[in-house]
Amino acid sequence: MSPAPSAFLFDWDNTLVDTWVAIHAALETTFTAMGQEPWTLEQCKERVRASARDAFPPLFGERAAEATEIFYAAFRASHLEQLRPYPGAVDLLERLASAGLAAGVVSNKAGPLLRAEVAALGWQAYFTALVGANDAARDKPAADAPFMALEAMGKQASEAVWFVGDTDIDMLCAVNSGCLPVLLRQAPPGPTEFPDCTPRHHVRSAAELSALIFGR
């Protein structure tokens, strides 16, 4: 039996907002500039998990810093225009705020870009912490970022803090930080997808998560 939630940590990309178009376009530009075969959109959805500082060195080796600059330049050029909230996300955040339940974001998107997107949507009032890649000593799935967010929220890590995300890195980050892992996506967990971080709940939408929390 899961404890009643007292606070929430959300992943950002493809949990509360759809950003695949901008991510794919920026990666396509980066791979092309690096002389590599670009990933398809479906490959992006399967492979994009870690922050650029963790993912790019294995992908681009000694040119990782150059690739990072190219990626972020391309991403900044279009990400705010391509930003799309998922259905029900605003209603969920409004219900949490009305109930006095604190919420924060822990993302592997660079912190300034994360905060720019939250501001572009006018969602600043919904969150008491916004922690992105490079804000903490280590990015997800390490516990540094959620601990930083929880400190800003005045909360302690526990299973009363629900960590909501769409990937294995999010679920592992929840376990690593002592929070409750909640999977938010259409597809159910695969039989061997989460060997060390099984989600305690799976919901297919923000509306389903709201119903789970509030009972309706």
Coordinates of C-alpha atoms in Angstrom, one line a residue:
M1 CA 0.0 0.0 0.0
S2 CA 1.5 3.3 -1.0
P3 CA 1.4 6.2 1.4
A4 CA -0.8 9.2 0.5
P5 CA 1.4 11.7 -1.4
S6 CA 2.5 14.9 0.3
A7 CA 4.6 16.2 -2.6
F8 CA 5.5 15.5 -6.2
L9 CA 8.6 15.6 -8.4
F10 CA 7.9 15.5 -12.1
D11 CA 10.1 14.8 -15.1
W12 CA 9.4 17.4 -17.7
D13 CA 10.0 16.3 -21.3
N14 CA 7.4 13.9 -22.5
T15 CA 5.8 13.6 -19.1
L16 CA 4.1 17.0 -18.7
V17 CA 5.0 18.4 -22.1
D18 CA 5.6 17.0 -25.6
T19 CA 9.1 18.1 -26.8
W20 CA 10.0 15.3 -29.2
V21 CA 9.8 17.5 -32.4
A22 CA 12.4 20.0 -31.1
I23 CA 14.6 17.3 -29.6
H24 CA 14.6 15.3 -32.8
A25 CA 15.4 18.3 -35.0
A26 CA 18.3 19.4 -32.8
L27 CA 19.7 15.9 -32.7
E28 CA 19.4 15.6 -36.4
T29 CA 21.4 18.8 -36.9
T30 CA 24.0 17.5 -34.4
F31 CA 24.5 14.1 -35.9
T32 CA 24.7 15.6 -39.4
A33 CA 27.3 18.1 -38.3
M34 CA 29.3 15.3 -36.7
G35 CA 29.2 13.2 -39.9
Q36 CA 27.0 10.5 -38.3
E37 CA 23.7 9.0 -39.4
P38 CA 20.8 10.9 -37.7
W39 CA 18.4 9.0 -35.6
T40 CA 14.8 8.7 -36.7
L41 CA 12.1 10.1 -34.4
E42 CA 11.3 6.7 -33.2
Q43 CA 14.9 6.0 -32.4
C44 CA 15.0 9.3 -30.5
K45 CA 12.1 8.2 -28.4
E46 CA 13.8 4.9 -27.6
R47 CA 17.2 6.2 -26.9
V48 CA 17.0 9.7 -25.4
R49 CA 17.3 9.4 -21.6
A50 CA 20.4 10.9 -20.1
S51 CA 21.5 14.5 -20.1
A52 CA 23.8 15.8 -22.8
R53 CA 26.8 15.9 -20.5
D54 CA 26.3 12.2 -19.8
A55 CA 25.0 11.0 -23.2
F56 CA 27.2 13.0 -25.6
P57 CA 30.7 11.7 -24.7
P58 CA 29.9 8.1 -25.6
L59 CA 28.2 9.3 -28.8
F60 CA 30.7 11.8 -30.0
G61 CA 33.9 11.1 -28.2
E62 CA 36.5 13.9 -28.3
R63 CA 34.0 16.1 -30.2
A64 CA 31.4 15.9 -27.4
A65 CA 31.8 19.6 -26.4
E66 CA 31.4 20.7 -30.0
A67 CA 28.4 18.5 -30.4
T68 CA 26.8 20.0 -27.3
E69 CA 27.2 23.5 -28.6
I70 CA 25.6 22.6 -31.9
F71 CA 22.7 20.7 -30.2
Y72 CA 21.9 23.5 -27.9
A73 CA 22.1 26.2 -30.6
A74 CA 19.7 24.2 -32.7
F75 CA 17.4 23.4 -29.8
R76 CA 17.1 27.0 -28.6
A77 CA 16.1 28.1 -32.1
S78 CA 12.8 26.3 -32.0
H79 CA 12.0 24.7 -28.6
L80 CA 9.6 27.4 -27.3
E81 CA 7.6 27.3 -30.5
Q82 CA 7.4 23.5 -30.5
L83 CA 6.4 23.2 -26.8
R84 CA 3.1 21.4 -26.3
P85 CA 1.6 20.6 -22.9
Y86 CA 0.1 17.1 -22.7
P87 CA -3.7 16.9 -22.3
G88 CA -4.7 17.3 -18.7
A89 CA -1.4 18.5 -17.5
V90 CA -2.6 22.0 -16.5
D91 CA -5.7 20.6 -14.8
L92 CA -3.5 18.2 -12.8
L93 CA -1.1 21.0 -11.7
E94 CA -4.0 23.2 -10.7
R95 CA -5.6 20.5 -8.6
L96 CA -2.3 19.9 -6.8
A97 CA -1.8 23.6 -6.1
S98 CA -5.4 23.9 -4.9
A99 CA -4.9 21.0 -2.5
G100 CA -1.7 22.5 -1.2
L101 CA 0.5 19.7 -2.5
A102 CA 4.0 20.9 -3.4
A103 CA 5.4 20.1 -6.8
G104 CA 8.8 20.4 -8.4
V105 CA 10.5 19.4 -11.6
V106 CA 13.6 17.3 -12.0
S107 CA 14.7 17.1 -15.6
N108 CA 17.7 16.1 -17.7
K109 CA 17.1 19.2 -19.8
A110 CA 19.6 22.0 -19.2
G111 CA 18.3 24.1 -16.3
P112 CA 18.1 27.4 -18.1
L113 CA 16.1 25.8 -21.0
L114 CA 13.8 24.1 -18.5
R115 CA 13.1 27.3 -16.7
A116 CA 12.5 29.1 -20.0
E117 CA 9.9 26.6 -21.1
V118 CA 8.1 26.7 -17.7
A119 CA 8.0 30.5 -18.0
A120 CA 6.8 30.4 -21.6
L121 CA 3.8 28.3 -20.5
G122 CA 3.2 30.6 -17.5
W123 CA 3.5 27.6 -15.1
Q124 CA 6.0 29.1 -12.6
A125 CA 3.3 29.3 -9.9
Y126 CA 2.8 25.5 -10.0
F127 CA 6.3 24.6 -8.9
T128 CA 8.5 25.5 -5.9
A129 CA 11.6 23.9 -7.5
L130 CA 12.9 23.6 -11.1
V131 CA 16.1 21.5 -11.3
G132 CA 17.6 20.7 -14.7
A133 CA 20.7 19.2 -16.0
N134 CA 24.0 20.7 -14.7
D135 CA 22.2 22.4 -11.8
A136 CA 23.2 19.6 -9.4
A137 CA 26.6 17.8 -9.2
R138 CA 25.1 14.8 -11.1
D139 CA 22.1 14.5 -13.3
K140 CA 19.4 11.8 -13.2
P141 CA 19.4 8.9 -12.4
A142 CA 21.7 10.1 -9.5
A143 CA 19.8 11.4 -6.5
D144 CA 21.6 14.8 -6.4
A145 CA 18.9 16.6 -8.5
P146 CA 15.9 15.4 -6.6
F147 CA 17.6 16.1 -3.3
M148 CA 18.3 19.6 -4.5
A149 CA 14.6 20.0 -5.5
L150 CA 13.3 18.6 -2.2
E151 CA 15.5 20.9 -0.2
A152 CA 14.1 23.9 -2.1
M153 CA 10.6 22.6 -1.4
G154 CA 11.2 22.1 2.3
K155 CA 10.6 18.3 2.0
Q156 CA 12.4 15.1 2.9
A157 CA 12.7 12.2 0.5
S158 CA 10.3 9.5 1.3
E159 CA 7.6 7.3 -0.4
A160 CA 5.2 10.2 0.3
V161 CA 7.0 12.0 -2.4
W162 CA 5.8 10.7 -5.8
F163 CA 8.4 10.9 -8.5
V164 CA 6.5 10.9 -11.8
G165 CA 8.2 10.2 -15.1
D166 CA 8.1 8.3 -18.4
T167 CA 11.4 6.4 -18.6
D168 CA 13.6 3.9 -16.7
I169 CA 15.9 6.7 -15.7
D170 CA 13.1 8.5 -13.9
M171 CA 12.0 5.3 -12.1
L172 CA 15.6 4.6 -11.1
C173 CA 16.1 8.2 -10.0
A174 CA 13.0 7.8 -7.8
V175 CA 14.4 4.6 -6.2
N176 CA 17.9 6.1 -5.8
S177 CA 16.4 9.1 -4.0
G178 CA 14.0 7.2 -1.8
C179 CA 10.9 8.5 -3.5
L180 CA 7.9 6.5 -4.9
P181 CA 8.3 5.7 -8.6
V182 CA 5.2 6.5 -10.7
L183 CA 5.2 5.8 -14.5
L184 CA 3.2 8.2 -16.6
R185 CA 2.9 7.1 -20.2
Q186 CA 0.5 5.3 -22.5
A187 CA 2.5 2.0 -22.7
P188 CA 2.5 -0.2 -19.7
P189 CA 5.8 -1.4 -18.1
G190 CA 7.5 -4.1 -20.1
P191 CA 8.2 -7.4 -18.3
T192 CA 11.9 -6.8 -18.0
E193 CA 12.0 -3.0 -18.5
F194 CA 12.5 -2.0 -14.9
P195 CA 14.5 -4.7 -13.2
D196 CA 15.7 -2.6 -10.3
C197 CA 13.1 0.2 -10.2
T198 CA 9.6 -1.3 -10.7
P199 CA 7.0 1.5 -10.9
R200 CA 4.6 1.4 -7.9
H201 CA 1.9 2.9 -10.1
H202 CA 1.3 3.2 -13.9
V203 CA -1.0 5.8 -15.3
R204 CA -1.6 6.5 -18.9
S205 CA -2.4 10.2 -18.7
A206 CA -2.4 13.2 -16.4
A207 CA -6.1 12.7 -16.0
E208 CA -5.5 9.2 -14.7
L209 CA -2.9 10.4 -12.3
S210 CA -5.3 13.1 -11.0
A211 CA -7.9 10.4 -10.5
L212 CA -5.4 8.2 -8.6
I213 CA -4.4 11.0 -6.3
F214 CA -7.8 12.6 -5.7
G215 CA -10.1 9.5 -6.2
R216 CA -12.0 11.1 -9.1

